[in-house]
Tab-separated table of C-alpha atoms and ligand atoms in Angstrom:
chain	number	residue	atom	x	y	z
V	1	MET	CA	-28.212	9.236	43.725
V	2	PRO	CA	-26.216	6.624	41.715
V	3	ALA	CA	-26.553	6.901	37.919
V	4	GLN	CA	-29.249	4.725	36.337
V	5	PRO	CA	-28.258	2.087	33.776
V	6	PRO	CA	-29.143	2.883	30.156
V	7	VAL	CA	-32.597	1.537	29.264
V	8	PHE	CA	-33.118	-0.862	26.351
V	9	SER	CA	-35.973	-0.306	23.901
V	10	ASP	CA	-36.922	-1.733	20.518
V	11	GLN	CA	-35.230	0.343	17.783
V	12	ASP	CA	-34.637	0.370	14.039
V	13	LEU	CA	-30.960	-0.236	13.138
V	14	GLN	CA	-31.002	0.074	9.353
V	15	ALA	CA	-29.401	3.524	9.457
V	16	ARG	CA	-26.936	2.336	12.100
V	17	ASN	CA	-25.138	-0.305	9.994
V	18	THR	CA	-23.203	0.850	6.933
V	19	LEU	CA	-24.333	-2.149	4.847
V	20	GLY	CA	-27.848	-0.706	5.302
V	21	LEU	CA	-29.384	-4.051	6.280
V	22	PRO	CA	-32.885	-3.862	7.769
V	23	ALA	CA	-32.849	-4.769	11.463
V	24	ARG	CA	-34.649	-4.126	14.729
V	25	ALA	CA	-33.285	-4.949	18.141
V	26	ALA	CA	-33.314	-3.960	21.787
V	27	VAL	CA	-30.976	-0.968	21.912
V	28	ALA	CA	-29.685	1.206	24.737
V	29	VAL	CA	-27.555	4.302	24.218
V	30	LEU	CA	-24.585	4.999	26.489
V	31	GLU	CA	-23.990	8.749	26.727
V	32	ASP	CA	-22.242	8.958	30.077
V	33	GLU	CA	-19.511	6.783	31.603
V	34	SER	CA	-21.054	7.252	35.047
V	35	ALA	CA	-23.880	4.887	34.008
V	36	ILE	CA	-21.491	1.954	33.449
V	37	PRO	CA	-21.289	0.579	37.014
V	38	ALA	CA	-25.114	0.453	37.142
V	39	LEU	CA	-25.106	-1.208	33.717
V	40	CYS	CA	-22.694	-3.902	34.980
V	41	GLU	CA	-24.913	-4.529	38.017
V	42	ALA	CA	-28.027	-4.747	35.869
V	43	LEU	CA	-26.294	-7.157	33.480
V	44	ALA	CA	-25.080	-9.331	36.353
V	45	ALA	CA	-28.578	-9.412	37.832
V	46	GLY	CA	-30.168	-10.190	34.427
V	47	ARG	CA	-32.282	-7.048	34.611
V	48	ASN	CA	-32.788	-4.401	31.947
V	49	GLY	CA	-34.204	-6.753	29.313
V	50	PRO	CA	-36.889	-5.074	27.264
V	51	GLU	CA	-40.381	-6.489	27.572
V	52	GLY	CA	-41.004	-9.730	25.738
V	53	ARG	CA	-37.306	-10.577	25.348
V	54	GLU	CA	-34.886	-12.684	27.251
V	55	ALA	CA	-33.450	-10.536	29.999
V	56	ASP	CA	-30.120	-12.310	29.704
V	57	ALA	CA	-29.731	-12.014	25.922
V	58	PRO	CA	-26.058	-11.411	25.158
V	59	LEU	CA	-24.873	-7.858	24.742
V	60	PHE	CA	-23.261	-6.487	21.602
V	61	VAL	CA	-21.401	-3.194	21.742
V	62	LEU	CA	-22.024	-1.212	18.577
V	63	GLY	CA	-19.876	1.664	17.355
V	64	GLY	CA	-20.430	3.082	13.881
V	65	GLY	CA	-21.866	-0.198	12.530
V	66	SER	CA	-19.250	-0.266	9.771
V	67	ASN	CA	-18.002	-3.784	10.412
V	68	VAL	CA	-21.169	-5.813	11.054
V	69	VAL	CA	-23.540	-8.030	9.108
V	70	ILE	CA	-26.720	-7.693	11.120
V	71	GLU	CA	-29.639	-10.150	11.032
V	72	ALA	CA	-33.195	-8.768	10.843
V	73	ARG	CA	-34.046	-9.643	14.476
V	74	PRO	CA	-30.795	-10.330	16.302
V	75	HIS	CA	-31.227	-11.981	19.664
V	76	HIS	CA	-28.383	-9.849	21.031
V	77	ARG	CA	-29.140	-6.668	22.926
V	78	ILE	CA	-27.259	-3.709	21.527
V	79	LEU	CA	-25.385	-1.093	23.482
V	80	ARG	CA	-24.715	1.896	21.286
V	81	VAL	CA	-21.762	3.928	22.532
V	82	ALA	CA	-22.327	7.685	22.203
V	83	LEU	CA	-19.520	8.928	24.499
V	84	ARG	CA	-17.863	12.063	23.117
V	85	GLY	CA	-14.803	14.213	23.825
V	86	ILE	CA	-11.180	14.716	22.672
V	87	ARG	CA	-8.365	16.166	24.790
V	88	LEU	CA	-4.593	16.365	25.047
V	89	TRP	CA	-4.195	13.961	27.958
V	90	ASP	CA	-0.435	14.158	28.448
V	91	GLU	CA	2.770	15.213	26.773
V	92	THR	CA	6.165	13.506	26.897
V	93	ALA	CA	9.481	14.513	25.359
V	94	GLY	CA	8.673	12.479	22.262
V	95	HIS	CA	4.889	12.311	22.028
V	96	TRP	CA	1.545	14.037	22.299
V	97	ILE	CA	-0.763	11.698	24.200
V	98	VAL	CA	-4.243	12.393	22.886
V	99	GLU	CA	-7.352	10.829	24.386
V	100	ALA	CA	-10.656	10.415	22.549
V	101	ALA	CA	-13.957	9.019	23.779
V	102	ALA	CA	-15.162	5.820	22.140
V	103	GLY	CA	-18.164	7.390	20.406
V	104	GLU	CA	-16.148	9.998	18.486
V	105	PRO	CA	-16.348	9.420	14.719
V	106	TRP	CA	-12.914	8.177	13.654
V	107	HIS	CA	-12.347	10.388	10.635
V	108	GLY	CA	-13.331	13.582	12.477
V	109	PHE	CA	-10.902	12.637	15.234
V	110	VAL	CA	-7.991	12.199	12.786
V	111	ASP	CA	-8.852	15.549	11.179
V	112	HIS	CA	-9.064	17.256	14.574
V	113	CYS	CA	-5.640	15.899	15.609
V	114	LEU	CA	-4.027	17.334	12.487
V	115	SER	CA	-5.619	20.728	12.997
V	116	GLN	CA	-4.200	20.763	16.547
V	117	GLY	CA	-0.698	19.932	15.247
V	118	TRP	CA	-0.722	16.287	16.422
V	119	PRO	CA	0.278	14.234	13.352
V	120	GLY	CA	0.595	10.485	12.955
V	121	LEU	CA	-2.857	9.146	12.079
V	122	GLU	CA	-3.156	10.693	8.592
V	123	ASN	CA	-2.767	7.354	6.732
V	124	LEU	CA	-5.932	6.188	8.518
V	125	ALA	CA	-8.088	9.060	7.217
V	126	LEU	CA	-11.641	8.387	6.052
V	127	ILE	CA	-11.970	4.976	7.671
V	128	PRO	CA	-15.628	4.701	8.688
V	129	GLY	CA	-16.613	3.899	12.263
V	130	THR	CA	-15.831	5.218	15.712
V	131	VAL	CA	-12.715	5.660	17.844
V	132	GLY	CA	-13.909	2.882	20.168
V	133	ALA	CA	-14.248	0.393	17.320
V	134	ALA	CA	-10.775	1.161	15.967
V	135	PRO	CA	-8.775	-1.018	18.433
V	136	VAL	CA	-11.280	-3.893	18.177
V	137	GLN	CA	-10.391	-4.310	14.543
V	138	ASN	CA	-6.863	-2.887	14.845
V	139	ILE	CA	-7.711	-0.763	11.816
V	140	GLY	CA	-5.020	-0.309	9.245
V	141	ALA	CA	-4.461	1.316	5.891
V	142	TYR	CA	-1.593	2.429	3.666
V	143	GLY	CA	1.129	0.892	5.756
V	144	LEU	CA	-0.020	2.052	9.196
V	145	GLU	CA	-1.893	0.057	11.811
V	146	LEU	CA	-3.579	1.501	14.856
V	147	ASP	CA	-1.442	-0.451	17.355
V	148	GLN	CA	1.631	1.435	16.084
V	149	ARG	CA	0.169	4.701	17.399
V	150	LEU	CA	-1.631	3.434	20.474
V	151	HIS	CA	-0.802	4.529	24.004
V	152	SER	CA	-3.552	2.635	25.848
V	153	VAL	CA	-7.183	1.576	25.800
V	154	VAL	CA	-9.487	2.348	28.724
V	155	ALA	CA	-12.131	-0.371	28.768
V	156	TRP	CA	-14.622	-1.971	31.108
V	157	ASP	CA	-14.713	-5.720	31.462
V	158	LEU	CA	-18.505	-5.917	31.709
V	159	ARG	CA	-18.439	-9.442	33.116
V	160	ALA	CA	-16.060	-8.537	35.924
V	161	GLY	CA	-17.611	-5.074	36.394
V	162	ARG	CA	-14.152	-3.432	36.383
V	163	GLU	CA	-12.374	-0.758	34.399
V	164	TYR	CA	-8.884	-1.443	33.013
V	165	GLU	CA	-6.210	0.567	31.264
V	166	LEU	CA	-4.670	-1.775	28.701
V	167	ARG	CA	-1.317	-1.041	27.110
V	168	PRO	CA	-0.767	-2.167	23.486
V	169	ASP	CA	1.019	-5.393	24.479
V	170	GLU	CA	-2.026	-6.329	26.606
V	171	CYS	CA	-4.539	-5.875	23.764
V	172	GLY	CA	-3.569	-9.026	21.827
V	173	PHE	CA	-3.248	-7.127	18.556
V	174	ALA	CA	-2.823	-8.968	15.279
V	175	TYR	CA	-3.719	-8.241	11.672
V	176	ARG	CA	-7.273	-6.713	11.870
V	177	ASP	CA	-7.693	-8.504	15.175
V	178	SER	CA	-7.449	-7.963	18.938
V	179	LEU	CA	-8.364	-9.379	22.309
V	180	PHE	CA	-11.546	-7.252	22.184
V	181	LYS	CA	-12.664	-9.051	19.032
V	182	ARG	CA	-11.553	-12.539	20.103
V	183	ASP	CA	-13.137	-12.363	23.572
V	184	GLY	CA	-16.558	-11.797	21.993
V	185	ALA	CA	-18.520	-8.648	21.392
V	186	GLY	CA	-20.273	-8.475	24.770
V	187	ARG	CA	-17.349	-8.568	27.140
V	188	TRP	CA	-15.296	-5.424	26.642
V	189	LEU	CA	-16.728	-1.948	26.556
V	190	ILE	CA	-14.062	0.456	25.295
V	191	VAL	CA	-14.739	3.910	26.719
V	192	ARG	CA	-11.626	5.912	25.792
V	193	VAL	CA	-8.595	5.394	23.567
V	194	ARG	CA	-5.266	7.160	23.993
V	195	PHE	CA	-2.835	7.678	21.155
V	196	ALA	CA	0.897	8.429	21.333
V	197	LEU	CA	1.481	10.779	18.405
V	198	PRO	CA	5.123	11.427	17.535
V	199	LYS	CA	6.595	14.918	17.791
V	200	ALA	CA	9.431	13.833	15.473
V	201	TRP	CA	6.988	12.813	12.759
V	202	THR	CA	8.069	11.126	9.528
V	203	PRO	CA	5.746	10.266	6.637
V	204	ARG	CA	4.712	6.710	5.723
V	205	LEU	CA	4.586	6.602	1.962
V	206	GLY	CA	5.413	2.950	1.260
V	207	TYR	CA	2.134	2.027	-0.421
V	208	PRO	CA	2.171	2.639	-4.187
V	209	ASP	CA	-1.209	4.433	-4.341
V	210	LEU	CA	0.093	6.957	-1.844
V	211	ARG	CA	3.676	7.231	-3.071
V	212	ASP	CA	2.470	7.901	-6.613
V	213	HIS	CA	-0.330	10.299	-5.711
V	214	PRO	CA	-0.026	13.586	-7.673
V	215	GLY	CA	-0.803	15.596	-4.525
V	216	LEU	CA	2.342	14.223	-2.887
V	217	ARG	CA	4.841	15.095	-5.583
V	218	ASP	CA	7.138	17.936	-4.705
V	219	GLU	CA	6.140	20.641	-7.149
V	220	GLY	CA	8.255	23.234	-5.458
V	221	GLY	CA	7.034	24.974	-2.381
V	222	GLY	CA	3.920	22.892	-1.839
V	223	PHE	CA	4.962	20.766	1.083
V	224	GLY	CA	5.335	22.352	4.374
V	225	ALA	CA	6.901	20.028	6.896
V	226	GLY	CA	9.106	23.083	7.370
V	227	GLY	CA	12.784	23.349	7.996
V	228	ALA	CA	13.961	21.632	4.805
V	229	ALA	CA	17.356	22.891	3.737
V	230	ARG	CA	17.642	24.582	0.353
V	231	GLY	CA	17.976	21.907	-2.339
V	232	ALA	CA	17.111	19.026	0.014
V	233	PRO	CA	14.118	16.803	-0.869
V	234	ARG	CA	11.104	18.064	1.007
V	235	THR	CA	8.641	16.016	2.950
V	236	PRO	CA	4.912	16.290	2.351
V	237	SER	CA	3.045	17.599	5.369
V	238	PRO	CA	0.713	15.315	7.365
V	239	ARG	CA	-2.235	17.339	6.027
V	240	ARG	CA	-1.160	16.701	2.425
V	241	ILE	CA	-0.993	12.967	3.166
V	242	PHE	CA	-4.417	13.115	4.825
V	243	ASP	CA	-5.843	14.842	1.738
V	244	ALA	CA	-4.205	12.299	-0.583
V	245	VAL	CA	-5.569	9.332	1.417
V	246	CYS	CA	-9.051	10.892	1.332
V	247	ASP	CA	-8.767	11.414	-2.412
V	248	ILE	CA	-7.597	7.824	-3.076
V	249	ARG	CA	-10.309	6.340	-0.888
V	250	ARG	CA	-13.053	8.508	-2.394
V	251	ARG	CA	-12.055	7.448	-5.897
V	252	LYS	CA	-11.682	3.753	-5.110
V	253	LEU	CA	-14.149	2.941	-2.366
V	254	PRO	CA	-17.920	3.349	-2.352
V	255	ASP	CA	-19.381	5.866	0.099
V	256	PRO	CA	-21.585	3.862	2.507
V	257	ALA	CA	-24.070	6.772	2.515
V	258	VAL	CA	-24.614	6.127	-1.214
V	259	LEU	CA	-23.933	2.395	-1.614
V	260	GLY	CA	-24.134	0.247	1.516
V	261	ASN	CA	-20.901	-1.591	2.369
V	262	ALA	CA	-18.705	-2.655	5.277
V	263	GLY	CA	-15.293	-1.807	3.816
V	264	SER	CA	-13.057	-4.774	3.047
V	265	PHE	CA	-15.205	-7.856	3.421
V	266	PHE	CA	-12.309	-10.330	3.647
V	267	LYS	CA	-8.919	-10.193	5.304
V	268	ASN	CA	-5.854	-10.458	3.115
V	269	PRO	CA	-4.811	-14.103	3.488
V	270	VAL	CA	-1.366	-14.861	4.852
V	271	ILE	CA	0.021	-18.186	3.614
V	272	GLY	CA	3.202	-20.241	3.786
V	273	ALA	CA	6.172	-19.238	1.592
V	274	SER	CA	6.200	-22.502	-0.399
V	275	GLN	CA	2.480	-22.279	-1.201
V	276	ALA	CA	2.985	-18.637	-2.241
V	277	ALA	CA	5.920	-19.587	-4.508
V	278	GLU	CA	3.854	-22.317	-6.138
V	279	LEU	CA	0.918	-19.925	-6.690
V	280	ALA	CA	3.243	-17.244	-8.097
V	281	ARG	CA	4.541	-19.821	-10.596
V	282	ARG	CA	1.018	-20.717	-11.710
V	283	PHE	CA	-0.365	-17.158	-11.650
V	284	PRO	CA	2.314	-14.688	-12.820
V	285	GLY	CA	0.259	-11.593	-11.834
V	286	LEU	CA	-0.081	-12.726	-8.221
V	287	ARG	CA	0.646	-9.919	-5.724
V	288	THR	CA	2.739	-11.158	-2.837
V	289	TYR	CA	3.930	-9.268	0.243
V	290	PRO	CA	6.524	-11.151	2.359
V	291	GLN	CA	5.895	-10.821	6.121
V	292	ALA	CA	8.416	-10.551	8.943
V	293	ASP	CA	7.595	-14.115	10.090
V	294	GLY	CA	8.534	-15.622	6.713
V	295	ARG	CA	4.954	-16.073	5.546
V	296	VAL	CA	3.469	-14.201	2.596
V	297	LYS	CA	0.448	-11.918	2.424
V	298	LEU	CA	-1.737	-12.031	-0.697
V	299	ALA	CA	-4.107	-9.274	-1.865
V	300	ALA	CA	-7.604	-10.707	-1.339
V	301	GLY	CA	-9.054	-8.184	-3.805
V	302	TRP	CA	-6.832	-9.530	-6.591
V	303	LEU	CA	-7.826	-13.148	-5.850
V	304	ILE	CA	-11.526	-12.182	-5.905
V	305	GLU	CA	-11.089	-10.295	-9.163
V	306	GLN	CA	-9.290	-13.236	-10.781
V	307	ALA	CA	-12.071	-15.545	-9.609
V	308	GLY	CA	-14.416	-13.407	-11.708
V	309	TRP	CA	-16.283	-11.581	-8.967
V	310	LYS	CA	-15.224	-7.969	-9.506
V	311	GLY	CA	-18.391	-5.993	-10.309
V	312	ARG	CA	-20.494	-9.176	-10.328
V	313	ARG	CA	-23.822	-9.410	-8.517
V	314	LEU	CA	-25.705	-12.134	-6.738
V	315	GLY	CA	-29.261	-10.989	-6.051
V	316	PRO	CA	-29.308	-7.559	-4.385
V	317	VAL	CA	-25.604	-7.655	-3.435
V	318	GLY	CA	-22.343	-7.698	-5.356
V	319	MET	CA	-18.602	-7.203	-5.218
V	320	HIS	CA	-17.727	-3.595	-6.028
V	321	GLU	CA	-16.748	-2.702	-9.577
V	322	ARG	CA	-13.675	-0.644	-8.572
V	323	GLN	CA	-12.558	-2.624	-5.514
V	324	ALA	CA	-13.435	-6.316	-5.578
V	325	LEU	CA	-12.751	-6.692	-1.849
V	326	VAL	CA	-15.747	-4.546	-0.941
V	327	LEU	CA	-19.143	-6.241	-0.832
V	328	VAL	CA	-21.940	-3.786	-1.624
V	329	ASN	CA	-25.689	-3.683	-1.061
V	330	HIS	CA	-27.334	-2.502	-4.272
V	331	GLY	CA	-30.610	-2.121	-2.388
V	332	GLY	CA	-33.013	-4.297	-0.437
V	333	ALA	CA	-30.457	-6.854	0.818
V	334	GLN	CA	-30.815	-8.924	3.984
V	335	ALA	CA	-28.009	-10.528	5.988
V	336	ALA	CA	-28.681	-13.868	4.239
V	337	ASP	CA	-27.970	-12.292	0.826
V	338	VAL	CA	-24.657	-10.929	2.091
V	339	LEU	CA	-23.610	-14.255	3.571
V	340	ALA	CA	-24.664	-16.164	0.435
V	341	LEU	CA	-22.479	-13.962	-1.760
V	342	ALA	CA	-19.587	-14.139	0.697
V	343	GLY	CA	-19.883	-17.950	0.646
V	344	ALA	CA	-19.894	-18.078	-3.165
V	345	VAL	CA	-16.834	-15.811	-3.435
V	346	ARG	CA	-14.982	-17.760	-0.797
V	347	ALA	CA	-15.754	-21.082	-2.519
V	348	ASP	CA	-14.580	-19.810	-5.914
V	349	VAL	CA	-11.328	-18.405	-4.533
V	350	GLU	CA	-10.695	-21.657	-2.699
V	351	LYS	CA	-11.362	-23.654	-5.882
V	352	ARG	CA	-9.103	-21.542	-8.083
V	353	PHE	CA	-6.232	-20.780	-5.704
V	354	GLY	CA	-6.617	-23.219	-2.792
V	355	VAL	CA	-6.673	-20.197	-0.454
V	356	ASP	CA	-9.269	-19.746	2.277
V	357	LEU	CA	-10.647	-16.232	2.685
V	358	GLU	CA	-11.614	-15.154	6.173
V	359	ARG	CA	-14.500	-12.744	6.688
V	360	GLU	CA	-13.604	-9.386	8.291
V	361	PRO	CA	-17.009	-8.109	9.588
V	362	VAL	CA	-18.709	-9.676	12.577
V	363	VAL	CA	-22.107	-11.374	12.123
V	364	LEU	CA	-24.634	-10.043	14.630
V	365	ASP	CA	-27.328	-12.713	14.998
G	401	LIG	P1	-4.191	-1.941	-2.694
G	401	LIG	O1	-3.296	-0.752	-2.694
G	401	LIG	O2	-4.971	-2.259	-3.925
G	401	LIG	O3	-3.388	-3.215	-2.243
G	401	LIG	C1	-4.024	-4.461	-2.036
G	401	LIG	C2	-3.501	-5.072	-0.775
G	401	LIG	O4	-2.110	-5.282	-0.923
G	401	LIG	C3	-3.690	-4.145	0.378
G	401	LIG	O5	-4.848	-4.540	1.066
G	401	LIG	C4	-2.414	-4.213	1.160
G	401	LIG	O6	-2.534	-4.997	2.351
G	401	LIG	C5	-1.449	-4.938	0.273
G	401	LIG	N1	-0.322	-4.029	-0.032
G	401	LIG	C6	-0.254	-3.076	-0.991
G	401	LIG	N2	0.947	-2.480	-0.980
G	401	LIG	C7	1.651	-3.034	0.032
G	401	LIG	C8	2.948	-2.832	0.573
G	401	LIG	N3	3.765	-1.905	0.065
G	401	LIG	N4	3.329	-3.581	1.630
G	401	LIG	C9	2.500	-4.503	2.158
G	401	LIG	N5	1.265	-4.738	1.696
G	401	LIG	C10	0.833	-4.023	0.650
G	401	LIG	O7	-5.195	-1.815	-1.447
G	401	LIG	P2	-6.581	-1.113	-1.298
G	401	LIG	O8	-7.625	-2.151	-1.262
G	401	LIG	O9	-6.725	0.046	-2.227
G	401	LIG	O10	-6.455	-0.568	0.182
G	401	LIG	C11	-5.473	0.374	0.538
G	401	LIG	C12	-5.260	0.331	2.033
G	401	LIG	O11	-6.462	0.677	2.746
G	401	LIG	C13	-4.856	-1.045	2.521
G	401	LIG	O12	-3.921	-0.902	3.543
G	401	LIG	C14	-6.158	-1.629	3.032
G	401	LIG	O13	-5.974	-2.583	4.055
G	401	LIG	C15	-6.858	-0.393	3.566
G	401	LIG	N6	-8.320	-0.579	3.536
G	401	LIG	C16	-8.912	-1.231	4.562
G	401	LIG	C17	-10.283	-1.415	4.531
G	401	LIG	C18	-10.992	-2.151	5.640
G	401	LIG	O14	-12.203	-2.164	5.643
G	401	LIG	N7	-10.300	-2.801	6.518
G	401	LIG	C19	-11.049	-0.931	3.464
G	401	LIG	C20	-10.385	-0.305	2.431
G	401	LIG	C21	-9.018	-0.127	2.474
G	401	LIG	P3	-3.032	-4.422	3.761
G	401	LIG	O15	-4.519	-4.483	3.741
G	401	LIG	O16	-2.458	-5.418	4.736
G	401	LIG	O17	-2.518	-3.049	3.958
């Protein structure tokens, strides 16, 4: 008998979004890939709507809920991806090709890879969310972006009812952006992600927080990449870098289980070189990072702090006291509170610096 499509029912989503916003919606849970063809048919036929709701309400694919601002009663139907599994899918001369199902928690996956001897994702430790959400956002931290380690994405185009294997150059990756994000949340259903993890691994320690971390200083005998010649500078092991990233993030970023948040709330703006030079002249502390295309990246957190929002509240929400780029829910917030604060911060940064901040999380309405 062909697999049945997942069934939608009215569910509470407050514990399923890391901002902790109260929400109820029609939710179905996908636990088995074999149910996807039936899901595509049901979507095409406009069936599967829960009672009392539009059967053709748009679909939103939800991973760990760490990058959404969710309204109290979104008109979207939610498909929660609970596919699990990690395996060594292939091996080439230069790489381990590791495949993980979309519902695997990201951090646990990175940890698992290291314990299997597959390094390369350690800079992305402790990022909340799932493996399936990682390419949508092209997650990045401490000088590494997901697309640099990606082999391919296995995803269903739910409108066409077809499965595709997309190579990195087909995913439309950009800074915290991808085809999956641009095409709209209901079109692509990522089921598995494959990573090409280098056998000839080298550390990425370009970011100051990481480079200067006490756990990564060579104190004689601590590192363990192995094979270092006597007297030669030794390389910290991937596990040491993983531990250092976890330590930095735990000290700097609020734990969503304690204080609701969606990570960085704004993207770092990238502006023209002449505008950046003019701003640097007016604001000597301005942090600028020249990009390969000649433009210049600014640190959004610094702009927000200078605009007076670090640690400041508006109603039940605020910008975090240690990291001004993170918007936090101090308790009892609704989506409207979050968007009001985001609007106020954006307006103040625009007024002071003439720079437009773009929101990173998706609004689910
Ligand atoms: P930070 O070290 O205070 O630096 C502020 C910003 O400056 C960073 O966002 C980073 O941009 C940029 N930057 C710093 N050093 C750089 C370098 N050597 N070359 C190019 N750009 C540099 O940053 P943070 O807020 O503590 O975050 C550390 C890392 O974790 C960053 O990569 C950040 O993106 C990532 N992170 C991401 C999220 C999220 O939700 N997306 C949340 C927390 C942290 P980039 O953002 O482009 O790297």
